[in-house]
mmCIF file of C-alpha atoms and ligand atoms in Angstrom:
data_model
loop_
_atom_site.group_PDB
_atom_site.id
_atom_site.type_symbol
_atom_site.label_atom_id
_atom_site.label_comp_id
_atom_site.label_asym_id
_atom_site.label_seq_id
_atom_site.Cartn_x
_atom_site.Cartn_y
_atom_site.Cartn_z
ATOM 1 C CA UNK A 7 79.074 -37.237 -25.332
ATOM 2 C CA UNK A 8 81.819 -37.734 -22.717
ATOM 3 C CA UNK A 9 84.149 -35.088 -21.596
ATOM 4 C CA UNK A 10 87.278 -36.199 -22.261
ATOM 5 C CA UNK A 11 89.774 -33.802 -24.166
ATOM 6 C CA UNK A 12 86.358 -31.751 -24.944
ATOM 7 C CA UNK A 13 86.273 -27.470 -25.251
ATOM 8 C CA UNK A 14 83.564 -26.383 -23.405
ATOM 9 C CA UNK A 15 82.218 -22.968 -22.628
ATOM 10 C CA UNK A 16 80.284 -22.482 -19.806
ATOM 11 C CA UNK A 17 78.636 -19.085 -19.198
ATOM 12 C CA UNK A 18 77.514 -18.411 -15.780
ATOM 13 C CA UNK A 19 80.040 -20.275 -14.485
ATOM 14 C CA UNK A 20 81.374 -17.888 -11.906
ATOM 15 C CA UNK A 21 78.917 -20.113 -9.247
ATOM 16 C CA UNK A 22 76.468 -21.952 -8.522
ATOM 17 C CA UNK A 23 75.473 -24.671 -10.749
ATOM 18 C CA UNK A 24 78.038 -23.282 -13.801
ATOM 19 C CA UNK A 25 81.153 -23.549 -11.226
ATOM 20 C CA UNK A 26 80.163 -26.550 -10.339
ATOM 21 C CA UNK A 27 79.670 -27.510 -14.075
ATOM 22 C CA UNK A 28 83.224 -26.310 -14.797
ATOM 23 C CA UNK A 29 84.974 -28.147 -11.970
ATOM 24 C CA UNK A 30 83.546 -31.640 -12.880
ATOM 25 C CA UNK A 31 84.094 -31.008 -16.568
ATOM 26 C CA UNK A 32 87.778 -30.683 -16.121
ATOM 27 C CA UNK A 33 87.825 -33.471 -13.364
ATOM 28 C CA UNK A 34 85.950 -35.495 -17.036
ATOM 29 C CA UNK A 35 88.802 -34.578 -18.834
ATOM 30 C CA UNK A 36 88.330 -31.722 -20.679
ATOM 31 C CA UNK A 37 90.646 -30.332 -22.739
ATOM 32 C CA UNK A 38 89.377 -26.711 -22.131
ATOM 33 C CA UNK A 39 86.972 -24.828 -20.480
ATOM 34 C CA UNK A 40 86.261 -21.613 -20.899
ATOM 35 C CA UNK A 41 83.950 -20.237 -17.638
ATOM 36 C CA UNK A 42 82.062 -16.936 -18.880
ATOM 37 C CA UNK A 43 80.392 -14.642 -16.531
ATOM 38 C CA UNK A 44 79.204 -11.064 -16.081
ATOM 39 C CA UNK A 45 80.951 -11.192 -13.182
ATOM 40 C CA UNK A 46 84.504 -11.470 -14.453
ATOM 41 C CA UNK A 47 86.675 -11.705 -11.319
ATOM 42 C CA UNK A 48 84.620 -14.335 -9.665
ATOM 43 C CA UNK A 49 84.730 -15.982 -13.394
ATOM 44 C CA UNK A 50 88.721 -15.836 -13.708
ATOM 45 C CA UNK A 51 88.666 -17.291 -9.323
ATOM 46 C CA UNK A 52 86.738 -20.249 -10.622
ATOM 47 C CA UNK A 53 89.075 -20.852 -13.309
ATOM 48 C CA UNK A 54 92.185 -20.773 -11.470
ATOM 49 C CA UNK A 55 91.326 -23.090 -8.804
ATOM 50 C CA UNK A 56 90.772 -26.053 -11.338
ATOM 51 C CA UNK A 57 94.176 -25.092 -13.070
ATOM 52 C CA UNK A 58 95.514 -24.512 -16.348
ATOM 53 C CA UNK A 59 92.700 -26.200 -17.820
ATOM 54 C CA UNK A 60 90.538 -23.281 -17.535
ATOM 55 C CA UNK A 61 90.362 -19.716 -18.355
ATOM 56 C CA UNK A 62 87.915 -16.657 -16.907
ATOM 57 C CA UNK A 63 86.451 -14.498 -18.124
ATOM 58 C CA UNK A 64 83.521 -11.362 -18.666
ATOM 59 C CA UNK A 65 80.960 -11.872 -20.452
ATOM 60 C CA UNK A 66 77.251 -10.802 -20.431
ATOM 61 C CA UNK A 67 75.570 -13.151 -22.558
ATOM 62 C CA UNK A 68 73.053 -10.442 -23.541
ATOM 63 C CA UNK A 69 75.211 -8.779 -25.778
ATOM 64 C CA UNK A 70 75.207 -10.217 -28.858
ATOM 65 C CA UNK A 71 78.511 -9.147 -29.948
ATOM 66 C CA UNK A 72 80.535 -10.225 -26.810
ATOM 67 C CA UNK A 73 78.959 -13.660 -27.490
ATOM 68 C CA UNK A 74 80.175 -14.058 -30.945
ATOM 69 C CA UNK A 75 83.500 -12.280 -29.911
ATOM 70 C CA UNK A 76 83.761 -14.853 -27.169
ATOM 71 C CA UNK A 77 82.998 -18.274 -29.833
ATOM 72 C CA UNK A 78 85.314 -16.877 -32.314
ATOM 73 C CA UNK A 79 88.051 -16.626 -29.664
ATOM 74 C CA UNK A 80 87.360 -19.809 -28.238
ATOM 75 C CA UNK A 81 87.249 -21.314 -32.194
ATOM 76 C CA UNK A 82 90.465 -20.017 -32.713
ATOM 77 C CA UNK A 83 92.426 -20.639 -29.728
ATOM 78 C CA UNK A 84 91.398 -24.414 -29.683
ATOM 79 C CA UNK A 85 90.066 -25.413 -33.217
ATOM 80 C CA UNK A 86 86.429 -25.952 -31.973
ATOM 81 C CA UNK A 87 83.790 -26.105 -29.279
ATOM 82 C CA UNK A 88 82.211 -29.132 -28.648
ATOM 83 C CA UNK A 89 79.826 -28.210 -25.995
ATOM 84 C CA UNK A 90 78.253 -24.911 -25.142
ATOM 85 C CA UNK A 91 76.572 -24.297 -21.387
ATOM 86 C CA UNK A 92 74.326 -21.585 -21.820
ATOM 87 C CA UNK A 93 74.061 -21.794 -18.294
ATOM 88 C CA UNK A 94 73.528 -17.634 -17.115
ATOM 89 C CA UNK A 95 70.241 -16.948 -15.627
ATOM 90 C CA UNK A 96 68.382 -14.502 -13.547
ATOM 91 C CA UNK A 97 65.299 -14.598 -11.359
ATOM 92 C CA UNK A 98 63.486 -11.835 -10.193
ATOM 93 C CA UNK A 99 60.597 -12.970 -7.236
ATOM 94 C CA UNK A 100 58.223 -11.156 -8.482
ATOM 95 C CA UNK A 101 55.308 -11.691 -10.434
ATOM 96 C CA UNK A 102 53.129 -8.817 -12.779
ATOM 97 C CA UNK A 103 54.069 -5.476 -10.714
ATOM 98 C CA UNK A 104 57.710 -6.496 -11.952
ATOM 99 C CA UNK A 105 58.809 -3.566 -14.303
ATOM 100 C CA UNK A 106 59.470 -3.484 -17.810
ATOM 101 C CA UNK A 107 63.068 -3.199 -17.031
ATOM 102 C CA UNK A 108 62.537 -6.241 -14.653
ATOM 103 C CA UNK A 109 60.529 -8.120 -17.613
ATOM 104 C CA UNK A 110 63.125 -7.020 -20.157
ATOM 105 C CA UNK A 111 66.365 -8.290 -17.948
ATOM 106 C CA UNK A 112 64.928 -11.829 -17.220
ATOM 107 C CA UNK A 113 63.549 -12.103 -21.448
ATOM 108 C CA UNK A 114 67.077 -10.939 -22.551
ATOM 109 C CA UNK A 115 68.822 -12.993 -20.245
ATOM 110 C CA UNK A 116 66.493 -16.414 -19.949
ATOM 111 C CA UNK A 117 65.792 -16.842 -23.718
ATOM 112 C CA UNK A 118 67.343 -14.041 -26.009
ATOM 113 C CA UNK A 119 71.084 -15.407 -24.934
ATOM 114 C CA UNK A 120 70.204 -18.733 -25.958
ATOM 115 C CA UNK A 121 69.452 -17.346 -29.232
ATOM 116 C CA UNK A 122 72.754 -15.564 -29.470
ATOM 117 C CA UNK A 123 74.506 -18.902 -28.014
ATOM 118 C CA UNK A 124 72.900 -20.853 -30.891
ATOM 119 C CA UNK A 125 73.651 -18.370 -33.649
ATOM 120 C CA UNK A 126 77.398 -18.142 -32.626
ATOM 121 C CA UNK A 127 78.392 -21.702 -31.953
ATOM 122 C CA UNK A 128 75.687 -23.457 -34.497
ATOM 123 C CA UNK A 129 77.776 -22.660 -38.083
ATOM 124 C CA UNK A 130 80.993 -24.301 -37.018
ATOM 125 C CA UNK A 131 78.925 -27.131 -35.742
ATOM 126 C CA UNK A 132 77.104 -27.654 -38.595
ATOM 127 C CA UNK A 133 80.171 -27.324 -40.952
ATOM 128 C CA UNK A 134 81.728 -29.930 -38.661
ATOM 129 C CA UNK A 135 78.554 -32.368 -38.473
ATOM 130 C CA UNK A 136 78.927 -32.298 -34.216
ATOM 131 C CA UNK A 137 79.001 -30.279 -31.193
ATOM 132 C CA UNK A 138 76.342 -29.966 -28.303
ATOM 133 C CA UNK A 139 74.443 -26.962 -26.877
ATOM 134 C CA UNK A 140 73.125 -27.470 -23.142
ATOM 135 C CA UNK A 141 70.701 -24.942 -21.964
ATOM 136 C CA UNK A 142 70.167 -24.644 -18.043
ATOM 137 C CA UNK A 143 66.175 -23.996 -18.206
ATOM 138 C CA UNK A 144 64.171 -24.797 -14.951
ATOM 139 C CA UNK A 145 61.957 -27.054 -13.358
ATOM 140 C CA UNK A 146 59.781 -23.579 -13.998
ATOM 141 C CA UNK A 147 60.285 -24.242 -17.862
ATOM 142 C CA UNK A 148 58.057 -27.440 -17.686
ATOM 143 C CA UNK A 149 55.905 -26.414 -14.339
ATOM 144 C CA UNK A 150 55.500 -23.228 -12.732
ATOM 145 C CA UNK A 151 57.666 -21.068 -10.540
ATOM 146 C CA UNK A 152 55.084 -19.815 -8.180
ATOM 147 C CA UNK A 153 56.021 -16.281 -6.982
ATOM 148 C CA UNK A 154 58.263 -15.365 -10.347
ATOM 149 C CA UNK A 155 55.747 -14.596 -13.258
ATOM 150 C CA UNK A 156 58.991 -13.738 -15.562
ATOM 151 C CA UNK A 157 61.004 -16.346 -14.836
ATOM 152 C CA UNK A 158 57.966 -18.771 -15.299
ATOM 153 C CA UNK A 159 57.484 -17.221 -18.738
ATOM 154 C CA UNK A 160 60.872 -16.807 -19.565
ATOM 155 C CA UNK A 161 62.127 -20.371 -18.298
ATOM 156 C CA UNK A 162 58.906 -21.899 -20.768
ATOM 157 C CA UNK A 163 60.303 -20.013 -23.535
ATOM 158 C CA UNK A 164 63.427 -21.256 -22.915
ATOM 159 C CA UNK A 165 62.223 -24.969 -23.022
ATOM 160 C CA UNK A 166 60.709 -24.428 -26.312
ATOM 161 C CA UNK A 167 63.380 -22.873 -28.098
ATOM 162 C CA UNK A 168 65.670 -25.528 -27.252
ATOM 163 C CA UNK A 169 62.804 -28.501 -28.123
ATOM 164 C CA UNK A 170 63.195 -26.202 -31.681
ATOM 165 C CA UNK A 171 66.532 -26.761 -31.763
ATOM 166 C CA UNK A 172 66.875 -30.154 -30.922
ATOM 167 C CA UNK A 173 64.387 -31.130 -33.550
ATOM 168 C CA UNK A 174 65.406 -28.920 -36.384
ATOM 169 C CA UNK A 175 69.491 -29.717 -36.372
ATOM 170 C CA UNK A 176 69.923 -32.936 -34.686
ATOM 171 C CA UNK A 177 70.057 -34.949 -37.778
ATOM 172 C CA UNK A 178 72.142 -32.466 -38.872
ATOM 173 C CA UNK A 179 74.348 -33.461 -36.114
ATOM 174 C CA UNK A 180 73.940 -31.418 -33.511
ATOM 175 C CA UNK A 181 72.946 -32.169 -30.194
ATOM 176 C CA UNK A 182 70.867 -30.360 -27.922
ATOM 177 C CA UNK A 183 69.063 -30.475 -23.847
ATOM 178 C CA UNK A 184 67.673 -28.675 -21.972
ATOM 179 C CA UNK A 185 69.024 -29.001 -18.097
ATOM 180 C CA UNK A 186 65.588 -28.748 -15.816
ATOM 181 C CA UNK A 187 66.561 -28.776 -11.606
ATOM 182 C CA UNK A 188 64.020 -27.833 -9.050
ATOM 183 C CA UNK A 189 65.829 -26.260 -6.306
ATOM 184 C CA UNK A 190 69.091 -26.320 -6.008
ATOM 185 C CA UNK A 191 71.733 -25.419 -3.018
ATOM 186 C CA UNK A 192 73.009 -21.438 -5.032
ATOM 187 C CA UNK A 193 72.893 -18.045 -4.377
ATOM 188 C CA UNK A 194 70.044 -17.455 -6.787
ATOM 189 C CA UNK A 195 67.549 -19.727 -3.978
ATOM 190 C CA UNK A 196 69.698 -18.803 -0.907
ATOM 191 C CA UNK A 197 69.101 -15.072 -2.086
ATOM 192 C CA UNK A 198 65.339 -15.589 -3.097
ATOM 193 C CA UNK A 199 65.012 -17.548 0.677
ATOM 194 C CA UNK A 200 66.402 -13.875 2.448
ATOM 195 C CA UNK A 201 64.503 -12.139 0.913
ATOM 196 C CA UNK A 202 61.498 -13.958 1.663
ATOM 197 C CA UNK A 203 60.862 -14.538 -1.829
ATOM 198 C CA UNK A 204 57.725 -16.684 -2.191
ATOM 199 C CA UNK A 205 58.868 -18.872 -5.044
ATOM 200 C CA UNK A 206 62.274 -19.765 -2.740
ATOM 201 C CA UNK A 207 59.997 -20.471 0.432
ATOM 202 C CA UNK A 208 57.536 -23.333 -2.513
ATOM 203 C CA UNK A 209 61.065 -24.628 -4.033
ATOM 204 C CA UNK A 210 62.601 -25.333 -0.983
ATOM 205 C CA UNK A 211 59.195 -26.906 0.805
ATOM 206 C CA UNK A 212 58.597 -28.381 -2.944
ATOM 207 C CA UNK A 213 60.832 -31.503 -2.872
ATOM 208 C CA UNK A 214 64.900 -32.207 -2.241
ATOM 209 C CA UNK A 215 67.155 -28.918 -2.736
ATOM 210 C CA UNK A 216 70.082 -30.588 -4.544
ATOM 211 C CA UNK A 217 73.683 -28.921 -4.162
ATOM 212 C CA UNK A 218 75.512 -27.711 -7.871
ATOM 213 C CA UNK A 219 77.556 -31.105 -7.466
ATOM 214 C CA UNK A 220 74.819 -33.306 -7.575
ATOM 215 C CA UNK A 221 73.336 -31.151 -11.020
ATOM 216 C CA UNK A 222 76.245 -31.762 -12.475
ATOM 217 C CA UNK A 223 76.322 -35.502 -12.059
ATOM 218 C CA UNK A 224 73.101 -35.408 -13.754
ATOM 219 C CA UNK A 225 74.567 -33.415 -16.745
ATOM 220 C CA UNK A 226 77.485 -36.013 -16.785
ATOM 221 C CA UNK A 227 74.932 -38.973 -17.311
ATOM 222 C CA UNK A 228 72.006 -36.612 -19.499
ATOM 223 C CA UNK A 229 75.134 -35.585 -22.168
ATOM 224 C CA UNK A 230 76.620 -39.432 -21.889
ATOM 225 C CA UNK A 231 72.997 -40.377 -22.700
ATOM 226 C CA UNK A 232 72.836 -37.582 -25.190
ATOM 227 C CA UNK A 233 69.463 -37.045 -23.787
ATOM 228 C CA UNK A 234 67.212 -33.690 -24.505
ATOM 229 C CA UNK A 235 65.757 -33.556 -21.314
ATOM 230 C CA UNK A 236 67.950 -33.953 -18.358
ATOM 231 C CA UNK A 237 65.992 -33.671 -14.942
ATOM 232 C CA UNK A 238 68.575 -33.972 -12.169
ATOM 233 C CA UNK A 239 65.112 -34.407 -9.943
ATOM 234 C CA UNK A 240 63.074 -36.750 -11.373
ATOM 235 C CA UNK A 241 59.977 -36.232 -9.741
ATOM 236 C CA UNK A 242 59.547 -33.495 -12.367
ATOM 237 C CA UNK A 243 58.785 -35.737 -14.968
ATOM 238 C CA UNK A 244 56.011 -36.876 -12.871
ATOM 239 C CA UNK A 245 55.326 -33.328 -12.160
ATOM 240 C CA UNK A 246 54.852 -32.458 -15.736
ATOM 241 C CA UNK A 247 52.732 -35.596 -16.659
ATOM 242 C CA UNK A 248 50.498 -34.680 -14.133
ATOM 243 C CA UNK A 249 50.106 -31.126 -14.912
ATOM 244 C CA UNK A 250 49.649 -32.566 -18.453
ATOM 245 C CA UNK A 251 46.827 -34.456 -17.730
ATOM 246 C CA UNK A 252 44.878 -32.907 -15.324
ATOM 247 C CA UNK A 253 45.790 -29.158 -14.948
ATOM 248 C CA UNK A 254 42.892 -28.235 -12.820
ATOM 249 C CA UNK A 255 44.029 -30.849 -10.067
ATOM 250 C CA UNK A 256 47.753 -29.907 -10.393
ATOM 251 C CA UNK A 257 46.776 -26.189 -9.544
ATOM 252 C CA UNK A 258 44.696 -26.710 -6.855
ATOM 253 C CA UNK A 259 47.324 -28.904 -5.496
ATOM 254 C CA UNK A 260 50.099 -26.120 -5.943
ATOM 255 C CA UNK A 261 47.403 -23.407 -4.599
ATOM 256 C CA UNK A 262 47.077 -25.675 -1.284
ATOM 257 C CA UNK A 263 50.820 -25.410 -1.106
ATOM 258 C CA UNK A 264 50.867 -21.886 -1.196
ATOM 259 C CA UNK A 265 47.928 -21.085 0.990
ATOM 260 C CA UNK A 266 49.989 -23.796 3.737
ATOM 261 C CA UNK A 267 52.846 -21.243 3.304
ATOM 262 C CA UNK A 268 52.139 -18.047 3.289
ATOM 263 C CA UNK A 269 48.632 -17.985 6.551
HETATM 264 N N1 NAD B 305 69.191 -22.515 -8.107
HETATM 265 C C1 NAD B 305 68.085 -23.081 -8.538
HETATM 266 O O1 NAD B 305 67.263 -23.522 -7.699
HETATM 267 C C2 NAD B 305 67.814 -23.245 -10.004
HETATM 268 C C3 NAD B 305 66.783 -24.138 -10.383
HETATM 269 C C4 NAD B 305 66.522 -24.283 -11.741
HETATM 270 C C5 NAD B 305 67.267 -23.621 -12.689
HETATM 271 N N2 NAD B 305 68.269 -22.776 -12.298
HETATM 272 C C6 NAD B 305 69.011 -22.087 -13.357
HETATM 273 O O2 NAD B 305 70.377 -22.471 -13.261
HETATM 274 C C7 NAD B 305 71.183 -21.456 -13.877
HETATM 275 C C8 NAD B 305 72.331 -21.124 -12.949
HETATM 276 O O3 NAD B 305 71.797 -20.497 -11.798
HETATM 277 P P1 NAD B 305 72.352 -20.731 -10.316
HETATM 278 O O4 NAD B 305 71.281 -21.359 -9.533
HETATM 279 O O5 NAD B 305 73.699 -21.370 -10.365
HETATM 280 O O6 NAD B 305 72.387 -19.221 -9.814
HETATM 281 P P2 NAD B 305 73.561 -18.183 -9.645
HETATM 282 O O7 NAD B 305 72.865 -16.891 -9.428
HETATM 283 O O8 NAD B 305 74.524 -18.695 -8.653
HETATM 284 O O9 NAD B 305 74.292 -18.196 -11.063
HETATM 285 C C9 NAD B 305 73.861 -17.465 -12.164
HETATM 286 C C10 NAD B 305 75.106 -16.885 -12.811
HETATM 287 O O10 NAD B 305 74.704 -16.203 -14.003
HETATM 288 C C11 NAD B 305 75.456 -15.025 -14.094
HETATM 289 N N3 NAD B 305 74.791 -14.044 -14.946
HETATM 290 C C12 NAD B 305 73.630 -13.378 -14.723
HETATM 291 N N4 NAD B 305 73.375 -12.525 -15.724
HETATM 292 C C13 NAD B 305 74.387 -12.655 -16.612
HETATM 293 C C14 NAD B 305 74.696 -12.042 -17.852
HETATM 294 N N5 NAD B 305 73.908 -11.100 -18.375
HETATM 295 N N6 NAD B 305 75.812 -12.429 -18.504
HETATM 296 C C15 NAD B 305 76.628 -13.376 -17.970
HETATM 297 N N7 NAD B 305 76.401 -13.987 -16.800
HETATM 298 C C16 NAD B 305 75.294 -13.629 -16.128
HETATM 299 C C17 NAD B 305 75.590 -14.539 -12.646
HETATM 300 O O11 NAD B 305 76.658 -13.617 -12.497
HETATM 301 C C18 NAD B 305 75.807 -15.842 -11.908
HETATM 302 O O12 NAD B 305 77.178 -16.178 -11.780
HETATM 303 C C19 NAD B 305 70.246 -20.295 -14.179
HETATM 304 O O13 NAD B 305 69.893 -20.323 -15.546
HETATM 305 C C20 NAD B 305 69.039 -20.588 -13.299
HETATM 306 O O14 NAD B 305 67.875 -19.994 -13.810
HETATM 307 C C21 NAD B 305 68.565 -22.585 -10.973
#
């Protein structure tokens, strides 16, 4: 897929890597893009600094019924969606004293919006025979975020519902990836890094931090390559093979890491 005269619908997009999503889809050539967020103002800011192009506005992705209200407006105002960025995530730094509320947030947002994404924008697609779903998973999908038991459970769940996907409708014609960075220049790692968050502190000594720009250009060249797994750092793939193979060594080599960082 290339972005030119696309509709696109990016949730999260109020920042970080979704903002940055939005502003080099419409630099592509996209007809529209819608930029969802929870938070609405910052969502509508984004939009209005690439131009007419783009429209704000609120969304939590964990309602079900705002995320079908949101596709069906989309549908109708511009005929179709060709690709939808279930981008929104949370982390939470913690790992199994993280509450059920905690637990619940990071389930509901990680994986159970994907599941709403895909049952909103997947009939039209279908019916059409095209269309593209990108799901921003994690590095922490295929590895481990160390110091963030949810997200590390979430983010794998994530991965494997969109490998689903992508195997049960793509000869149906639809397109799916999942979008795995390591760290990346946002407020979710600058926030995890003030806090002290031990997961921030093993990203950030864990490889390059990339800025939202530099994801994107991988999403430019992952959807152009309609590829399933787009790794804007590749290293992952080495990561995971590794893990893969020997999971014992891979471990021991991440407990080193964290025994470096935290005596
Ligand atoms: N920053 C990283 O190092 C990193 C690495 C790998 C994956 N990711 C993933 O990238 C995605 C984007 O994160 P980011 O790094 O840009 O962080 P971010 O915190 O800047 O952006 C996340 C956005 O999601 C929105 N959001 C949260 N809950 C929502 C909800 N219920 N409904 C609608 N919007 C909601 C937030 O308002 C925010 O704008 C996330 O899925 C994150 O897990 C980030």
């Amino acid at each position: 897929m290339n972005l030119t005269d696309r509709v696109v619908v990016v949730t999260g997009g109020a920042g970080g890597i979704g903002a940055a999503l939005v502003r080099r889809f419409v630099a592509e050539g996209a007809a529209a893009v819608v930029v969802a967020d929870l938070a609405a103002d910052a969502a509508r800011a984004v939009a209005e600094a690439v131009g007419p192009v783009a429209h704000g506005v609120g969304l939590d992705v964990t309602d079900e019924e705002q995320v079908r209200a949101l596709v069906a407006d989309t549908e109708r105002r511009y005929g179709r969606i060709d690709l939808f960025c279930a981008n929104a995530g949370v982390a939470t730094g913690g790992g199994i004293e993280v509450d059920d509320a905690g637990w619940d947030r990071a389930w509901r947002v990680n994986v159970l919006a994907h599941v709403y994404a895909a049952r909103a924008v997947l009939p039209a697609m279908l019916a059409r025979g095209g269309g593209h779903l990108l799901m921003t998973c994690s590095a922490a999908g295929v590895l481990t975020a160390v110091g963030d038991a949810p997200y590390t459970a979430t983010k794998h769940a994530a991965v494997g519902f969109a490998e689903w996907l992508a195997i049960t409708y793509r000869d149906r014609g639809v397109k799916v990836s999942a979008l795995c960075p390591q760290g990346v220049d946002t407020p979710m790692l600058a926030d995890g890094l003030v806090a002290g968050h031990l997961g921030a502190k093993v990203i950030a000594a864990s490889g390059a931090v990339l800025t939202p720009e530099q994801v994107a250009d991988a999403v430019i060249a992952g959807l152009a390559e309609e590829r399933f797994l787009i790794l804007p750092h590749p290293e992952v793939a080495d990561y995971a093979r590794r893990r893969a193979e020997d999971p014992d060594g891979w471990q021991a080599g991440l407990r080193k890491l964290v025994r470096r960082l935290t005596t």
